[in-house]
Short mmCIF file of N, CA and C in Angstrom, two decimals:
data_model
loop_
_atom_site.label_atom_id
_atom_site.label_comp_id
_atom_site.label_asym_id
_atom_site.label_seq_id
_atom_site.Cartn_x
_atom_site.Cartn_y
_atom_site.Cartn_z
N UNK A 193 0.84 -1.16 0.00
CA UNK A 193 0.00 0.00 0.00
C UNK A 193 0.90 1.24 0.00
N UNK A 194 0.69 2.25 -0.91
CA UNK A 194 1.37 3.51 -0.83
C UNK A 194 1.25 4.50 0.11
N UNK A 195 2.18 5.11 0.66
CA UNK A 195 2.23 6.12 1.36
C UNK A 195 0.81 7.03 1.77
N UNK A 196 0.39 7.95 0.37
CA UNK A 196 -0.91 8.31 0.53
C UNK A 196 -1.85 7.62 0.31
N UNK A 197 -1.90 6.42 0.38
CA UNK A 197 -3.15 5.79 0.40
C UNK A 197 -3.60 5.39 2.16
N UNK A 198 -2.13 5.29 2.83
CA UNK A 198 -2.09 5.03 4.22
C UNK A 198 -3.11 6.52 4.27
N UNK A 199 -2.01 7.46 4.28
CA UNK A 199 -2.69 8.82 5.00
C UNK A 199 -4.02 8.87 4.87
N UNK A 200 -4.79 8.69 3.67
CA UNK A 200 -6.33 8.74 3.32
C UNK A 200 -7.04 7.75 4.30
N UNK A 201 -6.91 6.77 4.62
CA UNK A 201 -7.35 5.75 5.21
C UNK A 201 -7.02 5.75 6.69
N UNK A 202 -6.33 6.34 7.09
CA UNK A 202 -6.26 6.65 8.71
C UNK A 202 -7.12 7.81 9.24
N UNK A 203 -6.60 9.05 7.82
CA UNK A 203 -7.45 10.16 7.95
C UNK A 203 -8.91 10.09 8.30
N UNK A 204 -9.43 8.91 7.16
CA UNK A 204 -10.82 8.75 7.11
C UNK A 204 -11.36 7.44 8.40
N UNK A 205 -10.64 7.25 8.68
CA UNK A 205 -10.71 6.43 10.13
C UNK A 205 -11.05 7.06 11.05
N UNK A 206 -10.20 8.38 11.06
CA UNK A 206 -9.90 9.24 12.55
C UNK A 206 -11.75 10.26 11.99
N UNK A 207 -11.54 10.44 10.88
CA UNK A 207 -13.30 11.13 10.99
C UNK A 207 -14.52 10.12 11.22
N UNK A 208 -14.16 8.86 11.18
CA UNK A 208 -15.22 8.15 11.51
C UNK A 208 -15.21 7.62 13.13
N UNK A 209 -13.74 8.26 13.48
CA UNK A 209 -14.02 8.09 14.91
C UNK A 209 -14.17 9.37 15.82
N UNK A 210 -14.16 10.22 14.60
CA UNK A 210 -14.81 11.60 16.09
C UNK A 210 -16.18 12.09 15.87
N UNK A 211 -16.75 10.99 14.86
CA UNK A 211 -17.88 10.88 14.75
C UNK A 211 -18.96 10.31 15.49
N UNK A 212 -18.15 8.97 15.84
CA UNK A 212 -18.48 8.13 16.75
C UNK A 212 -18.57 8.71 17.90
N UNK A 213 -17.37 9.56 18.38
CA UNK A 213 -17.39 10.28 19.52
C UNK A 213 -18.19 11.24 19.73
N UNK A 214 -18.34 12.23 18.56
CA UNK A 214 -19.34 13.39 18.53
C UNK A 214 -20.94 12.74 18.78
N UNK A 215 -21.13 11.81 18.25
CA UNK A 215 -22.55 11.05 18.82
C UNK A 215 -22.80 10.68 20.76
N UNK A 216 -21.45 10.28 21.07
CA UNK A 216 -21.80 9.53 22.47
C UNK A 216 -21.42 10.50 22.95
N UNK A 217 -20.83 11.57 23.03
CA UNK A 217 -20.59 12.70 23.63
C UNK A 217 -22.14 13.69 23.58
N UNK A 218 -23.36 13.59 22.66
CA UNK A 218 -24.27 14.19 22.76
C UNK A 218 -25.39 13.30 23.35
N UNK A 219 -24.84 12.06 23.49
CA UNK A 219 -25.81 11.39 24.59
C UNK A 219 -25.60 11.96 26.19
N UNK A 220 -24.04 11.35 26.38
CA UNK A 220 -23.77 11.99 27.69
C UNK A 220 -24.78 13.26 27.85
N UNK A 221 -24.22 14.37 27.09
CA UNK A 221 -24.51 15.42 27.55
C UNK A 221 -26.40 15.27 27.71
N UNK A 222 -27.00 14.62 26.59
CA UNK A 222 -28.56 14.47 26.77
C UNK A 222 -28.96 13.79 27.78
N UNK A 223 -27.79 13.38 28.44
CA UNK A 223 -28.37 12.32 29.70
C UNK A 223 -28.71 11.11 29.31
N UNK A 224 -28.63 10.46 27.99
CA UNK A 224 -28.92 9.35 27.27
C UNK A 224 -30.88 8.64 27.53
N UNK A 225 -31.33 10.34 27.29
CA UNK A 225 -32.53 10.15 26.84
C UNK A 225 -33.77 9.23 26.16
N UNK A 226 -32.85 9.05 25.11
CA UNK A 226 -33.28 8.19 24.44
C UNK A 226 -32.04 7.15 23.90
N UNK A 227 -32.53 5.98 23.62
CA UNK A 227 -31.15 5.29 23.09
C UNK A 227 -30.02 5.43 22.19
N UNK A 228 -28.86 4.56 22.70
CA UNK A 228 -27.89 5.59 22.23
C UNK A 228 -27.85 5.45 20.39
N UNK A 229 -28.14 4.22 19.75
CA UNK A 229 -28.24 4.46 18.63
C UNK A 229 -29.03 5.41 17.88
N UNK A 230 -30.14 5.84 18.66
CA UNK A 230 -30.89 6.94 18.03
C UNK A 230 -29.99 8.82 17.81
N UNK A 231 -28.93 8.60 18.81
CA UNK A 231 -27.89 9.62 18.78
C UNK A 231 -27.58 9.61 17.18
N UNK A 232 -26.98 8.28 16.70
CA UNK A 232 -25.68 8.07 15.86
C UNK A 232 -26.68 8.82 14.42
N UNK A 233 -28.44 8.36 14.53
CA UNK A 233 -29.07 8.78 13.72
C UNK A 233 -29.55 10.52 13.39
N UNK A 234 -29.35 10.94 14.25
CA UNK A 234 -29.19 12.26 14.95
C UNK A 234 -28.16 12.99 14.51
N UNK A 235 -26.99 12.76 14.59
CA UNK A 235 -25.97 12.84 14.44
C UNK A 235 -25.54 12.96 12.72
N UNK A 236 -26.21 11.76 12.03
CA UNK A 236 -25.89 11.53 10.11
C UNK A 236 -26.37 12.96 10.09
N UNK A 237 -27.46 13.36 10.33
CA UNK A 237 -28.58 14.28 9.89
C UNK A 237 -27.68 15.99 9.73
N UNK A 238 -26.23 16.06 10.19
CA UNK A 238 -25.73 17.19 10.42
C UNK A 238 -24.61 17.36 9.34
N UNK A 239 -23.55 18.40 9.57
CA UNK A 239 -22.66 18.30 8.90
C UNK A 239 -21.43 16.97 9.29
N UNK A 240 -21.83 16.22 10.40
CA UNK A 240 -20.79 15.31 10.58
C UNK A 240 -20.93 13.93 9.63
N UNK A 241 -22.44 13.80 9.55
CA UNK A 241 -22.73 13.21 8.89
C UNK A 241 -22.42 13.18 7.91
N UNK A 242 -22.36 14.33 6.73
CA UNK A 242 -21.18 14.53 5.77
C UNK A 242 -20.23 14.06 5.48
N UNK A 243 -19.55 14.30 6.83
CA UNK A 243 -17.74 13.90 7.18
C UNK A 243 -18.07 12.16 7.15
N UNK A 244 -18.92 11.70 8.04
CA UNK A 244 -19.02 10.04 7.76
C UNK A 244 -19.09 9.62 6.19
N UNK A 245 -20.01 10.16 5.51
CA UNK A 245 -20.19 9.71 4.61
C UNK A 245 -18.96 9.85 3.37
N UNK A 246 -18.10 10.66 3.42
CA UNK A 246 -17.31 11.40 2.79
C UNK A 246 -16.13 10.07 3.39
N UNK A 247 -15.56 9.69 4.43
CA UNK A 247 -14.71 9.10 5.22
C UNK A 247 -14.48 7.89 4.17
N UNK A 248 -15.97 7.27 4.88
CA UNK A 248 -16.44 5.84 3.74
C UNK A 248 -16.14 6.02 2.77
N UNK A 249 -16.61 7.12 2.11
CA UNK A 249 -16.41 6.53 0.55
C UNK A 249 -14.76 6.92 0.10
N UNK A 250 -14.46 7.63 0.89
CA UNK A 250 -12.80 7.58 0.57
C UNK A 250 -12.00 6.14 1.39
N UNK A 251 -12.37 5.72 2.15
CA UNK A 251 -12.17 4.23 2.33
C UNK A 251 -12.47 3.18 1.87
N UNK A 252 -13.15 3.19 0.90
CA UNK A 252 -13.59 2.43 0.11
C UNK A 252 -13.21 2.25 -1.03
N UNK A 253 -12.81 3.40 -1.79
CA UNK A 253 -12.09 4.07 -2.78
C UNK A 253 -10.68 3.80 -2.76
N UNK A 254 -10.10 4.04 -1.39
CA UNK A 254 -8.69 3.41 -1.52
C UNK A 254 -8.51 1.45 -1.71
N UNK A 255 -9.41 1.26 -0.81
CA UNK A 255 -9.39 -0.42 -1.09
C UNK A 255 -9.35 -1.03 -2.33
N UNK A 256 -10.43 -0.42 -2.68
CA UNK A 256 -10.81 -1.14 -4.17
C UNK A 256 -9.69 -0.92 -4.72
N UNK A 257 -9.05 0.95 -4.50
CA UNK A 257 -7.54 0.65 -5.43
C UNK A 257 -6.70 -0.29 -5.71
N UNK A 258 -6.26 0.11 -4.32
CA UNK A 258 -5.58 -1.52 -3.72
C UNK A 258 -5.53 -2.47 -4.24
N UNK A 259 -6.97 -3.33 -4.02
CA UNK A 259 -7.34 -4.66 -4.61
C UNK A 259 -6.80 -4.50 -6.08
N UNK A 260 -7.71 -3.64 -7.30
CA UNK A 260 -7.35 -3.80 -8.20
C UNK A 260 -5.71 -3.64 -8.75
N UNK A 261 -4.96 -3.33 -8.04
CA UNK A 261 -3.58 -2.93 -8.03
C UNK A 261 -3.12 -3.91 -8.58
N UNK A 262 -3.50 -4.90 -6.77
CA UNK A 262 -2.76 -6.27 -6.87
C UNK A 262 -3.29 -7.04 -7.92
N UNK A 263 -4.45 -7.58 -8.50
CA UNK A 263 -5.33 -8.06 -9.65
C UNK A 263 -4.07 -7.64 -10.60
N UNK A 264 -3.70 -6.32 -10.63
CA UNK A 264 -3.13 -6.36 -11.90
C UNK A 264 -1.80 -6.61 -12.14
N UNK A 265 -1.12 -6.65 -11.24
CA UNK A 265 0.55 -6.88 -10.41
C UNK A 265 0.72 -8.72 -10.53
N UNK A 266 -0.44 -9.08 -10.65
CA UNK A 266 -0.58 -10.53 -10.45
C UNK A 266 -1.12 -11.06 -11.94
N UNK A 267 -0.92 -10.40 -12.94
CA UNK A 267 -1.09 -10.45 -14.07
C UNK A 267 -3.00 -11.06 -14.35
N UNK A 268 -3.68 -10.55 -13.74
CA UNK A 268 -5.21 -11.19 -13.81
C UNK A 268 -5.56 -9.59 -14.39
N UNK A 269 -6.85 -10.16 -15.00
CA UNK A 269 -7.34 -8.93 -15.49
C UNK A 269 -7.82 -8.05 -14.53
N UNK A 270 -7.94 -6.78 -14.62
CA UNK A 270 -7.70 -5.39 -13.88
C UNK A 270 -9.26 -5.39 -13.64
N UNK A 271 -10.09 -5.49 -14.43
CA UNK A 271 -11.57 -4.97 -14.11
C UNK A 271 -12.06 -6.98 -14.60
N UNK A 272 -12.60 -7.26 -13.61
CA UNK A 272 -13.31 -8.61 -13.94
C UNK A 272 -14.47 -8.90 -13.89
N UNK A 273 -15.85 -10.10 -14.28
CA UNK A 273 -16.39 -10.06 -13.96
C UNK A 273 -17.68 -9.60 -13.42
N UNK A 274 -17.20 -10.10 -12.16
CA UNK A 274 -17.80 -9.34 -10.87
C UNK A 274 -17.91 -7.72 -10.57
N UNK A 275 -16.95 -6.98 -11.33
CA UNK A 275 -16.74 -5.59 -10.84
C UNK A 275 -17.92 -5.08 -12.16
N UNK A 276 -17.94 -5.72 -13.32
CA UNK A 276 -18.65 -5.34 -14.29
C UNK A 276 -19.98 -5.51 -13.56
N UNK A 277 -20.54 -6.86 -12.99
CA UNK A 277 -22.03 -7.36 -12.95
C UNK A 277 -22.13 -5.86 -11.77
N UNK A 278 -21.18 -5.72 -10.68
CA UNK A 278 -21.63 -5.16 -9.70
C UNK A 278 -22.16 -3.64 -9.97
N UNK A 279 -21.45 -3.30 -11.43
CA UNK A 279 -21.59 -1.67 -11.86
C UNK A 279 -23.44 -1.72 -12.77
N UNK A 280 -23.13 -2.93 -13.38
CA UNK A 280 -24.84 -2.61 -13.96
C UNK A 280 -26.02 -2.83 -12.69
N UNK A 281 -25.25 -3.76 -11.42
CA UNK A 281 -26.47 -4.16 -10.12
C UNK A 281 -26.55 -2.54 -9.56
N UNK A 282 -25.65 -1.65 -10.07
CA UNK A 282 -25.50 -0.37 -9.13
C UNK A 282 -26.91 0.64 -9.63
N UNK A 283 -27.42 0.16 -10.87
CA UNK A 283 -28.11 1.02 -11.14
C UNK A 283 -29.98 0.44 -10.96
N UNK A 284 -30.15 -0.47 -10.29
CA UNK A 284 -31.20 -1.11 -9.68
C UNK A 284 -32.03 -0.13 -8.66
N UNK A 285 -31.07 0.25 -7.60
CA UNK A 285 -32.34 1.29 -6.77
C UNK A 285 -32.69 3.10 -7.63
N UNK A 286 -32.01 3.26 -8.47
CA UNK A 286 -32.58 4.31 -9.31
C UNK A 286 -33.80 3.76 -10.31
N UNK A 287 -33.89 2.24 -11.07
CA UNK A 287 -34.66 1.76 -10.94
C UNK A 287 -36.20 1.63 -10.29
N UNK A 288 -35.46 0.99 -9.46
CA UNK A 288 -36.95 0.96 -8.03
C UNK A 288 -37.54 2.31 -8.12
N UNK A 289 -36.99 3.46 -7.97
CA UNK A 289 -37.12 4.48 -7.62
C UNK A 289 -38.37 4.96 -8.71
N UNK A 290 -37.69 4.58 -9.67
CA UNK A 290 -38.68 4.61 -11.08
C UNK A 290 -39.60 3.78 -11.09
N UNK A 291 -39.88 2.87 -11.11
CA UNK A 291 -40.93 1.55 -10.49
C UNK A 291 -41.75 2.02 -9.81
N UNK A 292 -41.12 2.38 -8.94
CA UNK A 292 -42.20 2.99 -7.66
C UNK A 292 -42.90 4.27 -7.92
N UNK A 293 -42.33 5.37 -8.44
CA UNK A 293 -42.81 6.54 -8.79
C UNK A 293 -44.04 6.18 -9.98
N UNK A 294 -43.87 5.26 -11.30
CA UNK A 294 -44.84 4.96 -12.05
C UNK A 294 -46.09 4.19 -11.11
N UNK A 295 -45.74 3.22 -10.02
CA UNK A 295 -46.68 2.94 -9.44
C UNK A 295 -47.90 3.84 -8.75
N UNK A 296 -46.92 4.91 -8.34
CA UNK A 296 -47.92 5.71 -7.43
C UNK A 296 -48.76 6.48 -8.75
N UNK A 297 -48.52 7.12 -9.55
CA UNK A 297 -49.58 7.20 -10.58
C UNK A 297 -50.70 6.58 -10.77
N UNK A 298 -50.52 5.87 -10.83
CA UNK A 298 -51.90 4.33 -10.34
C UNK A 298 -52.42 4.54 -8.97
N UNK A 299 -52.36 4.15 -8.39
CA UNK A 299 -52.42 3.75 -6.80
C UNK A 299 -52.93 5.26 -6.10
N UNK A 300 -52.03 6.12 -6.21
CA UNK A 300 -52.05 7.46 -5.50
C UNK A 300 -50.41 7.05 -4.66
N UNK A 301 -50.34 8.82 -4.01
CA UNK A 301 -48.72 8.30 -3.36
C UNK A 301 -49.62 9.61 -2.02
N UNK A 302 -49.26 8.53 -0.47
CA UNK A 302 -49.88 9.53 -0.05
C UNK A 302 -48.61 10.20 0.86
N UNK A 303 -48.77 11.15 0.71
CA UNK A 303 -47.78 12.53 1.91
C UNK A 303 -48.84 12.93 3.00
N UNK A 304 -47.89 13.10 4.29
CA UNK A 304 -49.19 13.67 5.09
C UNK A 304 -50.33 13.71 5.29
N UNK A 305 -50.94 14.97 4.81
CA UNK A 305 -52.12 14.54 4.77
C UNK A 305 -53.06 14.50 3.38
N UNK A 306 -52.46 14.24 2.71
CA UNK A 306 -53.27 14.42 1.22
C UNK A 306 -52.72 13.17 0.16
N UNK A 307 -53.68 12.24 -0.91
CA UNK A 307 -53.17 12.06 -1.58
C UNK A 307 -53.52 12.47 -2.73
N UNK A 308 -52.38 12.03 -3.87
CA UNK A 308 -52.21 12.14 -5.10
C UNK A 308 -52.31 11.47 -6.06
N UNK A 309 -52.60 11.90 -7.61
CA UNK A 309 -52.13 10.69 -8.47
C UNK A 309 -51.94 11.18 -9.87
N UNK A 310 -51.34 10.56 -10.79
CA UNK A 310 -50.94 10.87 -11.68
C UNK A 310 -49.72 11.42 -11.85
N UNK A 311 -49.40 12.67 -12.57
CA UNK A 311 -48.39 13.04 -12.49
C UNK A 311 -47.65 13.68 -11.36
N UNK A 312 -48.87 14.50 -10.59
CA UNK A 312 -48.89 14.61 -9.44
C UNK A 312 -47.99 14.23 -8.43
N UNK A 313 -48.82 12.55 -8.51
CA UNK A 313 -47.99 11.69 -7.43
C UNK A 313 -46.77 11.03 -8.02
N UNK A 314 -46.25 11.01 -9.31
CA UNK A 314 -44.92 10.25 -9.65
C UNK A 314 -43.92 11.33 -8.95
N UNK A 315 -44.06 12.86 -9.52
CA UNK A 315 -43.30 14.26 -9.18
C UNK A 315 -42.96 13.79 -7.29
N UNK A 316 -44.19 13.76 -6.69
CA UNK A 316 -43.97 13.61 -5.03
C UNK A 316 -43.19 12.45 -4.60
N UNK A 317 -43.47 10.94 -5.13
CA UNK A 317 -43.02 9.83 -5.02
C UNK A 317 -41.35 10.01 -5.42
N UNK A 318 -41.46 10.83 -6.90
CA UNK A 318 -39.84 10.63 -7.11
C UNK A 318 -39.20 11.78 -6.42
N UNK A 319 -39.53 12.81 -5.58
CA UNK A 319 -38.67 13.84 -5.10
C UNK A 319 -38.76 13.39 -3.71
N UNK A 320 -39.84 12.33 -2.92
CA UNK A 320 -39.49 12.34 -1.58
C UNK A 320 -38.79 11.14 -1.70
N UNK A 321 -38.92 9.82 -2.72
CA UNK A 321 -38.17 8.54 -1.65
C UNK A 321 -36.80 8.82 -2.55
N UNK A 322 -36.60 9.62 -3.38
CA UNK A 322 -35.06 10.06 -4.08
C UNK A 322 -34.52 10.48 -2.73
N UNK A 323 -34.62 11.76 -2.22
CA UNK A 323 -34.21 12.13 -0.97
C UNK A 323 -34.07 11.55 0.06
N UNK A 324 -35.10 10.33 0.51
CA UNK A 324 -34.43 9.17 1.40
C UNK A 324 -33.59 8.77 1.02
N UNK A 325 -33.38 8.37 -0.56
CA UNK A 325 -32.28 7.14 -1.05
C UNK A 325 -30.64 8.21 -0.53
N UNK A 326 -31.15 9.87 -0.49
CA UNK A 326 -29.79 10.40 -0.25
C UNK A 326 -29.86 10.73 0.64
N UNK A 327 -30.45 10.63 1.75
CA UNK A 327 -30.37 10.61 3.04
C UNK A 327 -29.70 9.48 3.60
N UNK A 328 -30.14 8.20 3.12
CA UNK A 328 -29.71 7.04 3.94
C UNK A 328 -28.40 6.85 3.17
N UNK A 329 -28.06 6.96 2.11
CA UNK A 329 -26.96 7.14 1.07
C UNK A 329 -26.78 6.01 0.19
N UNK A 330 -27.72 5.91 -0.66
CA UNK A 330 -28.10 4.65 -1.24
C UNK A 330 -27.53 5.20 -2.54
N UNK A 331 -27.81 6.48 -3.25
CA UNK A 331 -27.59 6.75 -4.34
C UNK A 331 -25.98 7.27 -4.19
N UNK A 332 -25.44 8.15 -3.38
CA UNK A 332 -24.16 8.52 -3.69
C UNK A 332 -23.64 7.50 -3.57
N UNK A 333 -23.49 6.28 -2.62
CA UNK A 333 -22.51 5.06 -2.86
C UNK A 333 -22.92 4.44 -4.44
N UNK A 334 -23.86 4.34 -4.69
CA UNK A 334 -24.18 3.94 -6.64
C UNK A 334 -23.60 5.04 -7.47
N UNK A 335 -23.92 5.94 -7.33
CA UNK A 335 -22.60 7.05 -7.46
C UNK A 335 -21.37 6.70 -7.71
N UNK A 336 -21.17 6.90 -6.60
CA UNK A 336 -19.81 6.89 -6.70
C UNK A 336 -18.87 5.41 -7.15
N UNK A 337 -19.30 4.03 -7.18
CA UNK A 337 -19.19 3.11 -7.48
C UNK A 337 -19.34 3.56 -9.26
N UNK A 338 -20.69 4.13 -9.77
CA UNK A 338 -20.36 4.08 -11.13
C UNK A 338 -18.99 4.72 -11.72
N UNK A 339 -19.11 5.89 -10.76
CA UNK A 339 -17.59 6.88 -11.39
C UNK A 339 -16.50 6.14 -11.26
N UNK A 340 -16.25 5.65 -9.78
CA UNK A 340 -14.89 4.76 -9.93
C UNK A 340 -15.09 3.42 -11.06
N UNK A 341 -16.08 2.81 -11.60
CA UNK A 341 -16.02 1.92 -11.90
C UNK A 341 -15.08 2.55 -13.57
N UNK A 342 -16.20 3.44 -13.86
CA UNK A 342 -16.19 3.78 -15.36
C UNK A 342 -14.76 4.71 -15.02
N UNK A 343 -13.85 4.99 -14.62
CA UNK A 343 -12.78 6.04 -14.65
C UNK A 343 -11.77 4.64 -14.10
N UNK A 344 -11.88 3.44 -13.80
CA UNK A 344 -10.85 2.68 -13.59
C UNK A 344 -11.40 1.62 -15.19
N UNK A 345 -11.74 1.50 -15.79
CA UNK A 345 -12.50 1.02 -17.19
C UNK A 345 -11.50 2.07 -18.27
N UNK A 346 -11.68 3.67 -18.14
CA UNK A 346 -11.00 3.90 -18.92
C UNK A 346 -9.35 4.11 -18.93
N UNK A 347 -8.94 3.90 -17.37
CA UNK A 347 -7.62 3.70 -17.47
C UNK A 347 -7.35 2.70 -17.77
N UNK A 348 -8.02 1.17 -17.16
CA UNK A 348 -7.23 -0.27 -17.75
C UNK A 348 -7.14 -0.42 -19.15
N UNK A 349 -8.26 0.33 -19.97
CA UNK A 349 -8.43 0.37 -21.75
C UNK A 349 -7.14 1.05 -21.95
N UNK A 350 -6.61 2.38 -21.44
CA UNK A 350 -5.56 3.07 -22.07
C UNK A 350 -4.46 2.42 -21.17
N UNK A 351 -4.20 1.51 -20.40
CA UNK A 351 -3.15 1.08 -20.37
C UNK A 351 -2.48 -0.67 -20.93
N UNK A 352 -3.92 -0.86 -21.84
CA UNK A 352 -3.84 -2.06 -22.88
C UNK A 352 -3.41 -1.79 -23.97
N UNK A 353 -4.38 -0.42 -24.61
CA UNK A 353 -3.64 0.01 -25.57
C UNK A 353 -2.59 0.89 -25.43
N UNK A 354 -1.71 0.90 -25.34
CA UNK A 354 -0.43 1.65 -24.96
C UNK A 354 0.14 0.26 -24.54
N UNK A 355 0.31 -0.92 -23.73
CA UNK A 355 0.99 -1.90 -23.77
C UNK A 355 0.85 -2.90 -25.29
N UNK A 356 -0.41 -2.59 -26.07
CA UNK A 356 -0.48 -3.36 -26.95
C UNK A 356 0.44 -2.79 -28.70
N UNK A 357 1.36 -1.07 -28.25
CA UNK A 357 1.49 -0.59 -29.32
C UNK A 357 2.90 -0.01 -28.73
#
């Protein structure tokens, strides 16, 4: 593992642990009110939450480097498989998302206190459970999995052709 790949990966360690801390530190102080996992949920909802999410995906990002490094150091192909099936499985809950939004057209989609339907309710269906999917972070990890996928795709291509010429 390289030098800055260490630094990224400790870095993003140490924000996922004063994250951790910034959560049980607002229990303490709440008197642990309510349970403590309901803190950690409390907690996503801010700018730290950010920093978690940001941590991960730069830890994640270095691994996969990694991995594919060695894949390719070990003379196996660089992108295999599995990394292909996993980039077209990435685009399934944008999918759903769509599924579901045409459903509520039919059905109605209800908010609060009113429902909807038609175009109505696809517009509500696809702007509120989109915003869960990026709340809970369903779409930026598909995200970001497509970008790394497709930006490590076009380096292994330009470093075939350029070994092949």
């Amino acid at each position: 593992m390289k030098k800055a790949e260490k630094i990224v990966l400790y870095t993003a360690a140490g924000g996922i642990a004063a994250y951790i801390v910034k959560c049980i530190a607002d229990a303490v102080m709440d008197r642990f009110r309510v349970p403590l996992p309901d803190y950690f949920g409390m907690g996503y909802m801010s700018i730290w939450g950010a920093l978690v999410v940001i941590c991960v995906l730069a830890q994640i990002g270095v691994l996969i480097s990694v991995l594919l490094r060695r894949r390719r150091n070990s003379g196996k192909k660089e992108i295999s498989m599995g990394y292909t099936v996993s980039f077209f499985c990435s685009f399934i809950p944008f999918l759903l998302l769509l599924a579901y939004s045409v459903y509520c057209m039919k059905a109605g989609f209800t908010f609060l206190w009113s429902v909807c339907y038609g175009w109505e309710a696809f517009e509500g269906a696809f702007m509120i459970m989109g915003l869960v999917f990026v709340v809970i972070p369903v779409f930026p990890f598909c995200v970001f999995w497509q970008v790394f996928y497709i930006v490590r795709r076009i380096k292994a291509w330009k470093r075939l052709k350029a070994e092949r010429s």
